[in-house]
Structure formats: structure tokens, C-alpha cells
PDB file of C-alpha atoms and ligand atoms in Angstrom:
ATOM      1  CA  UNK A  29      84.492 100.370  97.354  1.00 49.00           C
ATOM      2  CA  UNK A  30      84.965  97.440  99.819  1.00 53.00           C
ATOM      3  CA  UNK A  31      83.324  94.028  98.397  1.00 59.00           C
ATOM      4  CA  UNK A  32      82.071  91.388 100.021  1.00 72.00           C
ATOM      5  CA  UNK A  33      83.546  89.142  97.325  1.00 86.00           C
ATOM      6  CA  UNK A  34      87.666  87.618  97.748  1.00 95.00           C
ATOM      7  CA  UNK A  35      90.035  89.418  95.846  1.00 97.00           C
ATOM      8  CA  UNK A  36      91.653  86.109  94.748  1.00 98.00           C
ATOM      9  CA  UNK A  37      89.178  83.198  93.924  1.00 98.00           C
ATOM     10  CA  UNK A  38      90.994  80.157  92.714  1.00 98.00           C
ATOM     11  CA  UNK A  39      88.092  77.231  91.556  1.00 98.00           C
ATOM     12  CA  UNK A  40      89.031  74.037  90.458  1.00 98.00           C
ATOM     13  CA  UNK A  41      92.048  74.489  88.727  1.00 98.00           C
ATOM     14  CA  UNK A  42      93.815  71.543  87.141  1.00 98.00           C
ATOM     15  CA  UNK A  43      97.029  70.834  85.678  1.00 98.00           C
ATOM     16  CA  UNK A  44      99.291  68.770  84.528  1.00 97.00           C
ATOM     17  CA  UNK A  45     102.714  69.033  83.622  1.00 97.00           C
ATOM     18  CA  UNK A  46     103.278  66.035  80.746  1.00 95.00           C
ATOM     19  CA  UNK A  47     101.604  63.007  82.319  1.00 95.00           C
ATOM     20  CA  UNK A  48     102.107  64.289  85.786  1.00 96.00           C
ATOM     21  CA  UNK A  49      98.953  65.632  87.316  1.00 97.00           C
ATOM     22  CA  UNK A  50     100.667  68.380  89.097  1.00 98.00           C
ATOM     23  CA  UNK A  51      97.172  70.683  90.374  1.00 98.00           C
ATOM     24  CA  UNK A  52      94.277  68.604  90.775  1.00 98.00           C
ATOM     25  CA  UNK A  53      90.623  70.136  91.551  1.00 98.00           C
ATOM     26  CA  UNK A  54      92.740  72.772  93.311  1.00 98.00           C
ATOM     27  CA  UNK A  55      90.252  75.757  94.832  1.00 98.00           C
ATOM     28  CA  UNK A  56      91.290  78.689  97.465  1.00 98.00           C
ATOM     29  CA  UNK A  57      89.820  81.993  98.041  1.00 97.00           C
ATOM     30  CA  UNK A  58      91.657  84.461  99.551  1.00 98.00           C
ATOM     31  CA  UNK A  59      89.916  87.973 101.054  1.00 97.00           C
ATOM     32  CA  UNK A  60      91.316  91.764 100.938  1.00 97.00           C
ATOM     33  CA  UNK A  61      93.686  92.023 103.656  1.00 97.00           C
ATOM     34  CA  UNK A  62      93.870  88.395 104.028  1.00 97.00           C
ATOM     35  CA  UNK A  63      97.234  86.440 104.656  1.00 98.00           C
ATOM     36  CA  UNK A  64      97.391  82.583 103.408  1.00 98.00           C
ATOM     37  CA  UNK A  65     100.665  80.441 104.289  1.00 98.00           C
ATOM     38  CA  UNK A  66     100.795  77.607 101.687  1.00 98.00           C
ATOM     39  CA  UNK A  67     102.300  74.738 103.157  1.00 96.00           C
ATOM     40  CA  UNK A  68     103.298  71.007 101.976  1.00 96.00           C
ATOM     41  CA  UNK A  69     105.825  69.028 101.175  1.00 95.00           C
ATOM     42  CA  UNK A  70     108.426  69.442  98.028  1.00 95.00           C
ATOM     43  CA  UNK A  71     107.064  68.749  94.940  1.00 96.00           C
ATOM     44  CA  UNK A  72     103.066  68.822  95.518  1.00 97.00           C
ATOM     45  CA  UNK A  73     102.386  72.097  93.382  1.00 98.00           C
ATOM     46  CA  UNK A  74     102.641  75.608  95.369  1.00 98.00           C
ATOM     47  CA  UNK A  75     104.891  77.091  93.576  1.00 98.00           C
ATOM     48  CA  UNK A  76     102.904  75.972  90.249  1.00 98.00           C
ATOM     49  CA  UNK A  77      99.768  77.079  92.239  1.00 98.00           C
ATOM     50  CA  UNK A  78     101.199  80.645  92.777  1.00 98.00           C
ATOM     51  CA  UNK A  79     102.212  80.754  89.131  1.00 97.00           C
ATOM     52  CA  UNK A  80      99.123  80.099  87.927  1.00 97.00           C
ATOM     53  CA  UNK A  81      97.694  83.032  89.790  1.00 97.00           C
ATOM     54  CA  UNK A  82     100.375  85.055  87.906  1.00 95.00           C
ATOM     55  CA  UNK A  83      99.595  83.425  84.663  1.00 96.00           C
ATOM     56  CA  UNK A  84     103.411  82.592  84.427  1.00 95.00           C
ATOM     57  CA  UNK A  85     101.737  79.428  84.219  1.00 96.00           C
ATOM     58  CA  UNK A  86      98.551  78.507  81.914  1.00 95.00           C
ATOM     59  CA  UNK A  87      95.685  75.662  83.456  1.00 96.00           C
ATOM     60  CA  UNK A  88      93.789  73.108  81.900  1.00 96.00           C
ATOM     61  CA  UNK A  89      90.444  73.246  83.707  1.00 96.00           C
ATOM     62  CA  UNK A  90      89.007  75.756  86.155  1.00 97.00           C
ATOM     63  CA  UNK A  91      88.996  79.532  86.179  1.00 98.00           C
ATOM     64  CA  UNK A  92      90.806  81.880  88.554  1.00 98.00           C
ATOM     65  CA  UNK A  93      89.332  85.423  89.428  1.00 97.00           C
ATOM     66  CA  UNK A  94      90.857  88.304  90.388  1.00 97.00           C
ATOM     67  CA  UNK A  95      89.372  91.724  91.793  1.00 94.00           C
ATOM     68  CA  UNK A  96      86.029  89.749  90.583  1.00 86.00           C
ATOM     69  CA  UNK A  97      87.254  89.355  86.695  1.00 94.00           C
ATOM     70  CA  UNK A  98      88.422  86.021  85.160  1.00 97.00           C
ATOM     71  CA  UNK A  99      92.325  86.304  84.451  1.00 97.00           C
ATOM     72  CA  UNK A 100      92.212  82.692  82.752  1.00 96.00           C
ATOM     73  CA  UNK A 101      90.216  83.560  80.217  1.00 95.00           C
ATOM     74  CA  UNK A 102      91.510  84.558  76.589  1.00 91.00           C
ATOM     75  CA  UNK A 103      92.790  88.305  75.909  1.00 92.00           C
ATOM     76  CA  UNK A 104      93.966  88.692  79.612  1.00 94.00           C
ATOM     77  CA  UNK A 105      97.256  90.633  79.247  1.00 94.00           C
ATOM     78  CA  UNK A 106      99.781  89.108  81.490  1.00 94.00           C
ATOM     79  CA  UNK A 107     102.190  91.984  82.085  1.00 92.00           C
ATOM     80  CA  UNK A 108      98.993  94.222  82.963  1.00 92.00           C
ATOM     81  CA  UNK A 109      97.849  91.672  85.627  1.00 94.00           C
ATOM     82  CA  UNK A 110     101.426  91.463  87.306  1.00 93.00           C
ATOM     83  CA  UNK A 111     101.211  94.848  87.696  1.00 93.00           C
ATOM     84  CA  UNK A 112      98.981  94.238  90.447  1.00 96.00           C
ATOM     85  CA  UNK A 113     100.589  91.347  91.694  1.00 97.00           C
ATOM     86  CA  UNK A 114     103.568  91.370  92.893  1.00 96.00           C
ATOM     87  CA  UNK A 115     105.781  88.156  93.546  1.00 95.00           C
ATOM     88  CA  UNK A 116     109.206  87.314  95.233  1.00 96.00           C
ATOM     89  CA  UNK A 117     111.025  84.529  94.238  1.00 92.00           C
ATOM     90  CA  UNK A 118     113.847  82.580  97.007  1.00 90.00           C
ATOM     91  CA  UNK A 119     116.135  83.899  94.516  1.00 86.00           C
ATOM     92  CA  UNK A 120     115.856  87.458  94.918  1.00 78.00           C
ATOM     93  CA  UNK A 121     117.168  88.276  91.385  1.00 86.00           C
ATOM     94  CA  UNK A 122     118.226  92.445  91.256  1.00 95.00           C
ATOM     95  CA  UNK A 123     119.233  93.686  88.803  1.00 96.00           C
ATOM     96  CA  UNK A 124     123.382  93.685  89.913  1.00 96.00           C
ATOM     97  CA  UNK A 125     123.915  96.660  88.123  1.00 97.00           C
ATOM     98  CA  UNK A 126     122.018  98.952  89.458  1.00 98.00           C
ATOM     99  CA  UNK A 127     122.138 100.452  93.117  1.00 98.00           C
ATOM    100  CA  UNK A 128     119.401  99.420  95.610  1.00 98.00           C
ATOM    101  CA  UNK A 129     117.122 102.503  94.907  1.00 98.00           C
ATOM    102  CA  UNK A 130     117.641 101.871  90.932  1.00 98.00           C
ATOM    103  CA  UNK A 131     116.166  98.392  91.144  1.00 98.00           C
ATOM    104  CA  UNK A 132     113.355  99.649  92.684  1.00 98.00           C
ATOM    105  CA  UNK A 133     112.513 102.984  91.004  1.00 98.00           C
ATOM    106  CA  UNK A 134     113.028 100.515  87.587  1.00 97.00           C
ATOM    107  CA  UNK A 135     109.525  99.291  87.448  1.00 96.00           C
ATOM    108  CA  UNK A 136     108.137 102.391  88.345  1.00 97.00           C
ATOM    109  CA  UNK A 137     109.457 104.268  86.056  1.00 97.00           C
ATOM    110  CA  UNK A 138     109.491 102.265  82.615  1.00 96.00           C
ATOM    111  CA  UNK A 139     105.993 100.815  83.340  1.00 94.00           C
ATOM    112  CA  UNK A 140     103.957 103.676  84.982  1.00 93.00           C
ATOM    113  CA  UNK A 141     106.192 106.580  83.700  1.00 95.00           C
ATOM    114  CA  UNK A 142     106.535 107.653  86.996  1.00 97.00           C
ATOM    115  CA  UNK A 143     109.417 110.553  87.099  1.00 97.00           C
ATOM    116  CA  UNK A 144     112.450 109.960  87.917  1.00 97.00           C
ATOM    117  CA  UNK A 145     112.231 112.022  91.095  1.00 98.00           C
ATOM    118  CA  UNK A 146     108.777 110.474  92.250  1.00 98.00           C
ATOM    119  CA  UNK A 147     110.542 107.028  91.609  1.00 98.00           C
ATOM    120  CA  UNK A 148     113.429 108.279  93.842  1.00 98.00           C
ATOM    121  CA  UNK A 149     111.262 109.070  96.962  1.00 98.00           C
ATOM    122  CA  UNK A 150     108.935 106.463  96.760  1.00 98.00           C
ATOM    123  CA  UNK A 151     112.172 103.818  96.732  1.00 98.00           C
ATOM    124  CA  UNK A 152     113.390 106.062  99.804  1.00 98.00           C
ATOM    125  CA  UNK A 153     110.547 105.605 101.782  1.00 98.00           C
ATOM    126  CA  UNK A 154     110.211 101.694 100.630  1.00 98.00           C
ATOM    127  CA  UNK A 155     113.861 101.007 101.778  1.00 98.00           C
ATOM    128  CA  UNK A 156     113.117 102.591 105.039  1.00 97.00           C
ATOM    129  CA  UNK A 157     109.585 100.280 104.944  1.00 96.00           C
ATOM    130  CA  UNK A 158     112.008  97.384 104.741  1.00 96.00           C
ATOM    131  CA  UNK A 159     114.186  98.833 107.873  1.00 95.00           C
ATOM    132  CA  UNK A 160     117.403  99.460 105.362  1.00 97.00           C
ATOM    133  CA  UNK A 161     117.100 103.430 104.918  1.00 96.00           C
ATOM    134  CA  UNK A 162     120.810 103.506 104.727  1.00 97.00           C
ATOM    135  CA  UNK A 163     121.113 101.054 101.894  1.00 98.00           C
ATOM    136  CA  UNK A 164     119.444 103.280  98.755  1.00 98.00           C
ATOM    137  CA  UNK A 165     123.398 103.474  97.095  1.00 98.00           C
ATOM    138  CA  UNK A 166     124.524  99.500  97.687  1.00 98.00           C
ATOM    139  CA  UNK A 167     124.713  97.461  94.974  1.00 98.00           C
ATOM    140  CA  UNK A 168     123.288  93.714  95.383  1.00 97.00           C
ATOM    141  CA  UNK A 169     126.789  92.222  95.896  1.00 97.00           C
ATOM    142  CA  UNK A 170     127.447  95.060  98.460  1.00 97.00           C
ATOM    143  CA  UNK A 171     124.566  93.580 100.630  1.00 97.00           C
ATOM    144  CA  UNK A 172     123.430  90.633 102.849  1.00 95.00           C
ATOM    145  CA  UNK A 173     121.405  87.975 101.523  1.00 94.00           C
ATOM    146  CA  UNK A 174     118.564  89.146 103.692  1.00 95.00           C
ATOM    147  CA  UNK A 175     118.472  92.723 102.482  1.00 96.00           C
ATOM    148  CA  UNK A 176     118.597  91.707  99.327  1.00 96.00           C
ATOM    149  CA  UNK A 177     115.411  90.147  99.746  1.00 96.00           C
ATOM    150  CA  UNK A 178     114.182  93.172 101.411  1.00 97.00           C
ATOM    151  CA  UNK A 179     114.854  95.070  98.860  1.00 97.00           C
ATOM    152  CA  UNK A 180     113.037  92.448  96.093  1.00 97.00           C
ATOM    153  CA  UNK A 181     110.164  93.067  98.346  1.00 97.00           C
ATOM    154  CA  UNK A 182     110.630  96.660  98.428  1.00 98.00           C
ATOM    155  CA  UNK A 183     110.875  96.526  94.586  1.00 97.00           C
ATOM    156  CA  UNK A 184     107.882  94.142  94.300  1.00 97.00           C
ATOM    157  CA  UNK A 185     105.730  97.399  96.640  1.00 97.00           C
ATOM    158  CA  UNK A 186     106.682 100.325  94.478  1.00 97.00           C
ATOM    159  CA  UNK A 187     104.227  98.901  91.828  1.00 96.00           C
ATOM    160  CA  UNK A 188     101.886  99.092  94.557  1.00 96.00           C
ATOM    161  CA  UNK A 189     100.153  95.582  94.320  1.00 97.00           C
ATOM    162  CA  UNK A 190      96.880  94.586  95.528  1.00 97.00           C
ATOM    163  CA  UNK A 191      98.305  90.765  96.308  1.00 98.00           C
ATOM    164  CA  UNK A 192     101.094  89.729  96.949  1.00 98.00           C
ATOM    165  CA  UNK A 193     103.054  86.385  96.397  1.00 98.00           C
ATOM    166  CA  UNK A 194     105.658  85.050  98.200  1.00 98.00           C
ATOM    167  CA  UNK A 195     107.656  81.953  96.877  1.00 97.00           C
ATOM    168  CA  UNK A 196     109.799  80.206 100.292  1.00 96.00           C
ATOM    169  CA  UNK A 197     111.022  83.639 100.545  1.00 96.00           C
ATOM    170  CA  UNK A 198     113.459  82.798 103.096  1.00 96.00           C
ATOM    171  CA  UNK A 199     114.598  79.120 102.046  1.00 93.00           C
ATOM    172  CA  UNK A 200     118.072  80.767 100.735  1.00 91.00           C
ATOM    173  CA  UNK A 201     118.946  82.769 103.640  1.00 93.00           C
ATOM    174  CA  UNK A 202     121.280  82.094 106.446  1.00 91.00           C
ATOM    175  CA  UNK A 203     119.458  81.507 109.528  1.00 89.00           C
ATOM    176  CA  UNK A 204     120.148  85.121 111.334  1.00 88.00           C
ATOM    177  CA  UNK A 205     118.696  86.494 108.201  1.00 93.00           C
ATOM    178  CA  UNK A 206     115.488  84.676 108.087  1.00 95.00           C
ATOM    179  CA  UNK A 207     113.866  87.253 110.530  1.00 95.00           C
ATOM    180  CA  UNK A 208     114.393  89.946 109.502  1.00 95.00           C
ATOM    181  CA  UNK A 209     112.860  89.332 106.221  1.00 96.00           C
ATOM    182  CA  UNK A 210     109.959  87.529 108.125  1.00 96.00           C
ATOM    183  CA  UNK A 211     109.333  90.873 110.537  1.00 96.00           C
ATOM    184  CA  UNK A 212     109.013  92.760 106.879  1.00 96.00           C
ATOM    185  CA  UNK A 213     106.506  90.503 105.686  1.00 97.00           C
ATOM    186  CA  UNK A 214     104.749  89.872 109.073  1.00 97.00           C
ATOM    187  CA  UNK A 215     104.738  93.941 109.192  1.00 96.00           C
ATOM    188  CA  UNK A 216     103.081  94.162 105.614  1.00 97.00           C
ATOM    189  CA  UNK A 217     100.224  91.592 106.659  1.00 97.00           C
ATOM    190  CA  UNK A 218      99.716  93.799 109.806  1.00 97.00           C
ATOM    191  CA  UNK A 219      98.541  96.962 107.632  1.00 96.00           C
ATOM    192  CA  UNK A 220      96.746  94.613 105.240  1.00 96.00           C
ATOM    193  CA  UNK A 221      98.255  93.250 102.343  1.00 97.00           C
ATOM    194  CA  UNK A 222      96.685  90.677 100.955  1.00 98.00           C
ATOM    195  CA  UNK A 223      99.189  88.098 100.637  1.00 98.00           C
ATOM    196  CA  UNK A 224      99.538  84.475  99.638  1.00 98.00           C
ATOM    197  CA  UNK A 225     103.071  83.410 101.555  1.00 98.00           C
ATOM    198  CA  UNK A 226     104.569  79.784 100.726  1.00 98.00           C
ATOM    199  CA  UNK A 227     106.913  79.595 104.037  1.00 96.00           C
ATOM    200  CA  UNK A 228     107.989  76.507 106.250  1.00 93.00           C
ATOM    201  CA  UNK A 229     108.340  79.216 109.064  1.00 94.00           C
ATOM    202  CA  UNK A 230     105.778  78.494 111.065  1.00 93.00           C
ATOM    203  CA  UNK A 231     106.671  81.302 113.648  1.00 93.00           C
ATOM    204  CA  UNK A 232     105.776  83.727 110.947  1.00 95.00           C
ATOM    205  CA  UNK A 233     102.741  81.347 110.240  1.00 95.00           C
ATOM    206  CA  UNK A 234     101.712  82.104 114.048  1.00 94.00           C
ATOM    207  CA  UNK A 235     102.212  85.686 113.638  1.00 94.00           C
ATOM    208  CA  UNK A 236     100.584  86.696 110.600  1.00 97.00           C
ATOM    209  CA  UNK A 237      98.422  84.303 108.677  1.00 97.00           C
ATOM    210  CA  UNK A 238      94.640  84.112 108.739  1.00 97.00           C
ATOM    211  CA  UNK A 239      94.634  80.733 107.311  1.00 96.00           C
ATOM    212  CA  UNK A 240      97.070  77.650 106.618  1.00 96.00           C
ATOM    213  CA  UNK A 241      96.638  75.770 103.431  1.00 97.00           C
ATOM    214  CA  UNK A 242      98.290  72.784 103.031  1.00 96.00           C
ATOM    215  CA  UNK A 243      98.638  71.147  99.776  1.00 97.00           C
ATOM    216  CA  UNK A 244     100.068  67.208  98.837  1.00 96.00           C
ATOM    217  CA  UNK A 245     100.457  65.792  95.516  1.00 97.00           C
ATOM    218  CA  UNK A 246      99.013  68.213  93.606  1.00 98.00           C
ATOM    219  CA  UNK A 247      95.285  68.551  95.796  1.00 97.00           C
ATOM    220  CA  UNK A 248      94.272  71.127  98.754  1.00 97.00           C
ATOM    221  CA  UNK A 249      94.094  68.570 101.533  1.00 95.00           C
ATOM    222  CA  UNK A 250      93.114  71.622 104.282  1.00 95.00           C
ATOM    223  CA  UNK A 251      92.526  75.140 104.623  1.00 95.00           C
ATOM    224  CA  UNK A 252      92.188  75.915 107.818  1.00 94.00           C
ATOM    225  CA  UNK A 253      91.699  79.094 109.788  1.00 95.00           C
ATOM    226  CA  UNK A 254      95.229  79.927 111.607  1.00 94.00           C
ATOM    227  CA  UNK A 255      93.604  79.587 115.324  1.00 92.00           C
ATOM    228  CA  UNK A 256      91.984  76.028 114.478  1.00 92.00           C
ATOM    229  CA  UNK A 257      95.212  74.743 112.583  1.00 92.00           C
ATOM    230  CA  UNK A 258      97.605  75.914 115.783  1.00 89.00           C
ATOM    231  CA  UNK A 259      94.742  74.864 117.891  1.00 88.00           C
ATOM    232  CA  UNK A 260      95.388  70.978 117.236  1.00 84.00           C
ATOM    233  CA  UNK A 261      92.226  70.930 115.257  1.00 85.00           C
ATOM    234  CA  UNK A 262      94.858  69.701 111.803  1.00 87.00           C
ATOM    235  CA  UNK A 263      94.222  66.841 109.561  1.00 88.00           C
ATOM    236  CA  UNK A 264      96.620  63.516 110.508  1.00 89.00           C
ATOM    237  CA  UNK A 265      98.197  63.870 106.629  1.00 90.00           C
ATOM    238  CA  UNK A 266      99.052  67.855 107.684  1.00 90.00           C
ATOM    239  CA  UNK A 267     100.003  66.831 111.292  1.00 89.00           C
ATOM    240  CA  UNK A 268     102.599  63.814 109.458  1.00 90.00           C
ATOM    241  CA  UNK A 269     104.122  66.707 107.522  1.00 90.00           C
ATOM    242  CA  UNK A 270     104.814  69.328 110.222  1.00 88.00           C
ATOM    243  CA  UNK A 271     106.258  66.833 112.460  1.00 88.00           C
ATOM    244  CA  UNK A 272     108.401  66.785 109.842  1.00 88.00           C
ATOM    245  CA  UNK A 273     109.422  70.319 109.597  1.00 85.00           C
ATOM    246  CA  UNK A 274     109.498  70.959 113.258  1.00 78.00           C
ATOM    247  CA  UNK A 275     111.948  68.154 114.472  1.00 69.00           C
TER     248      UNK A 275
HETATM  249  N1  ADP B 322     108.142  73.489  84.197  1.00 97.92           N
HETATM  250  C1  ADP B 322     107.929  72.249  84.652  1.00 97.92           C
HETATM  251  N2  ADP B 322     107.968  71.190  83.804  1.00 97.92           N
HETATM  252  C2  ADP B 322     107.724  69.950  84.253  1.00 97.92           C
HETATM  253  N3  ADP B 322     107.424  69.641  85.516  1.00 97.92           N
HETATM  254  C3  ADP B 322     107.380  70.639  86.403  1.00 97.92           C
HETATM  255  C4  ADP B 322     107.626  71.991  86.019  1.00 97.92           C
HETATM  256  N4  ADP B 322     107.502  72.768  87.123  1.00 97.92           N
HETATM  257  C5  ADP B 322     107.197  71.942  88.132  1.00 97.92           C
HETATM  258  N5  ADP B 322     107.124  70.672  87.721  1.00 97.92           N
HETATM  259  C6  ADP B 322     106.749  69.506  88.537  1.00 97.92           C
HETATM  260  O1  ADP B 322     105.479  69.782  89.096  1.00 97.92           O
HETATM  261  C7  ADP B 322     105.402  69.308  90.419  1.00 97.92           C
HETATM  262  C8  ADP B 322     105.041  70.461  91.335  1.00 97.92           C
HETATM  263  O2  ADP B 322     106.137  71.343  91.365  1.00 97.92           O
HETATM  264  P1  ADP B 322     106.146  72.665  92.228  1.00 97.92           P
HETATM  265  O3  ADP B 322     104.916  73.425  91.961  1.00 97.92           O
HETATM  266  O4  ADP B 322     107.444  73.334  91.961  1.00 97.92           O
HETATM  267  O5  ADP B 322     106.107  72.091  93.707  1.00 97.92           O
HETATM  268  P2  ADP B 322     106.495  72.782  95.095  1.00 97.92           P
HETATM  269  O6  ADP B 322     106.633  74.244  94.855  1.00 97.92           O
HETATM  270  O7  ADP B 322     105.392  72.423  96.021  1.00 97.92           O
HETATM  271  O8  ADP B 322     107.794  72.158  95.515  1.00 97.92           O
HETATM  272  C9  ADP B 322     106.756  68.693  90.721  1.00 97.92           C
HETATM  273  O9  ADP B 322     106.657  67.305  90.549  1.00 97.92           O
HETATM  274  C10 ADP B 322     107.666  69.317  89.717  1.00 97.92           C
HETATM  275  O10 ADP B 322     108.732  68.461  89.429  1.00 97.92           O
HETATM  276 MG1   MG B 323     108.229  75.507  95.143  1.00 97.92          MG
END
């Protein structure tokens, strides 16, 4: 049933960690099929943001909805909400003894009781998804950085999540193996998956989001649609920032 409402509403959340004031006021709605790059500098709360959303971390004020229900309220079951959200970390972290397939047909598996053979073909057709058919029996140390992170992603899919989260997804690879772990997430925005991508690429940026969100000191300074923001139409504190980045 398609809904006119976002599949992620985020409304005035607030946070602090001790006396720091780490999410202030933050709100952010993101629609089905949607892709949001989070931007800002080091420090001002995206990562806390996207951990919030995957109640990894708890807030102090505001509510966050999901598929229309609150998920901040009492008795929402973490590990039944990540099932639908899926996240990948910089630091892809597999599971080193277990074969590429194995990580992925894990989840699968010991959560949904999927069969063992159902598990199997759904993490063939992921790795190929991720453009490493050919990698099913490598263990982590047997591959590159980058297709280790394609195959987190691939293990994040095979719970089939309605959002996904992406945490600097790239910030630990080697340059040549930035792309092609940007081309799998650019391809999963192309066929719609709702995703909320922290990322300093801005190529990808360009290529796949809707909007840009950047994000100082805790507060959403701007949320712009992608053709406005790469349009020139960016606030001067956003502008400061990807001066940075870019030279
Ligand atoms: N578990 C924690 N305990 C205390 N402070 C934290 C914790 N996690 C993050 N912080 C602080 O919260 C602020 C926001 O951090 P973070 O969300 O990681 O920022 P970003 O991802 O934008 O770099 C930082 O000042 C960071 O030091
Ligand atoms: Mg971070």
C-alpha cells in the first residue's frame, strides 16, 4: 500500500552525551525510495543521528517514526526494528570465520529461520548484486577492503530492509576501492532503497541523492533538495565546509 506519509520521520530529537549537547532540535524526514547524504564536519552528530534511528542510541526529547509507528516510545523491541533496518559501519566487521556466503546467509538463517538452502541462493544472488559472484567461498582476510564492504552490504540486504543506513562507508578504503563500493550503493538507490548515506563523496552525492543534509554542532543547518544544493543555491556555513572537503 504506497503512503503518502515518509517512511522515516525524525522530529525534534535532542541529545546529549554528559554535558555535551550532541543532537539539538534535530528533525529530517526521509520518503520511500528516497536517498539522503548526511554531511558535516567531524564531531557534529551523524553518526549519533543514524544511531538513534537504530535505537543503538536512546534520545532525550522528540520522537522518531518509522513505517508511521513511534520506535522511541517504551516496549519497542530493538532487535525487531533492525530487522528492517539495515546499517553498515566504515568498519565492515564479518564475521572472519566464516566464508563470504556464511556471513551473509547468518542473519537469515538464525533470525528468520530461513533454510539453509534458501539462505544459500539468496547470498548467491546478493554477491552477484554486489558485482563479486566469484567471491561466495573467500574468507574476509582472503578479500579486498572494498569487497569486504560489499559483502557487509550484501549481508545488511539479505534481511531485506526497508531503510538503509550507511555510516562513511568508504572512509577506510583505499582510494581505487572507494568506487566500487559507491557504484553498489549508487545502484541500490537507483531501484529504490530508501537510504540515509553519511558520505564525504560528493560524486556519489551527485549521482544518487535526492537531498543533502548537512548537520554542525549537533543542529540540521540545511536540507536541501540535491539539484538546489549542486545548483549553488547552499547556505555560506555548508558552502565553508565543502570548500573544505573539495580542496
Ligand atoms: N558514546 C559516546 N559518549 C560520549 N560522547 C560521544 C559518544 N559518541 C559520540 N560522542 C560525542 O558526540 C559528538 C557527536 O559524535 P558523532 O555523532 O560521532 O559525530 P560525527 O559522526 O558527525 O563525527 C562528538 O563530540 C563525540 O565526541
Ligand atoms: Mg561519525
Amino acid at each position: 500500500m504506497k503512503s503518502d506519509k515518509p517512511l522515516l520521520e525524525i522530529i525534534g530529537v535532542d541529545k546529549h552525551f554528559g554535558s555535551q549537547h550532541v543532537l539539538k532540535n534535530c528533525t529530517l524526514s526521509v520518503a520511500q525510495g528516497e536517498t539522503v547524504v548526511l554531511i558535516g564536519p567531524s564531531g557534529s552528530g551523524k553518526s549519533t543521528l543514524l544511531r538513534c534511528v537504530n535505537l543503538l542510541e536512546s534520545i532525550e526529547g522528540g520522537s522518531i517514526f518509522f513505517r508511521q509507528g513511534e520506535i522511541t516510545k517504551p516496549g519497542v523491541e530493538p532487535h525487531r526494528l533492525r530487522q528492517d533496518i539495515g546499517m553498515v559501519f566504515q568498519n565492515y566487521e564479518l564475521f572472519s570465520h566464516l566464508t563470504a556466503a556464511e556471513n551473509i546467509m547468518l542473519a537469515p538463517m538464525t533470525v528468520l529461520g530461513v533454510s539453509r538452502a534458501q539462505a544459500e541462493a539468496q547470498a548467491l544472488e546478493l554477491l552477484g548484486k554486489v558485482r563479486i559472484p566469484d567471491k561466495a567461498d573467500s574468507f574476509p582476510d582472503e578479500l579486498s577492503g572494498g569487497q569486504q564492504q560489499r559483502v557487509a552490504i550484501a549481508r545488511a540486504l539479505a534481511m531485506k530492509p526497508k531503510l538503509m543506513l550507511f555510516d562513511e562507508p568508504t572512509s577506510a578504503l583505499d582510494p581505487e576501492m572507494i568506487r566500487e563500493v559507491i557504484d553498489v550503493m549508487a545502484d541500490l538507490s537507483a531501484e529504490g532503497m530508501t537510504s540515509i548515506v553519511v558520505t564525504h563523496e560528493m560524486g556519489f552525492a551527485r549521482r544518487a541523492a535526492n537531498h543533502i543534509v548537512f548537520m554542525e554542532n549537533g543542529e540540521i543547518i540545511e536540507n536541501a533538495p540535491s539539484d538546489k544544493f549542486f545548483g549553488g543555491e547552499v547556505s555560506q556555513r555548508a558552502q565553508r565546509f565543502l570548500d573544505q572537503i573539495l580542496h
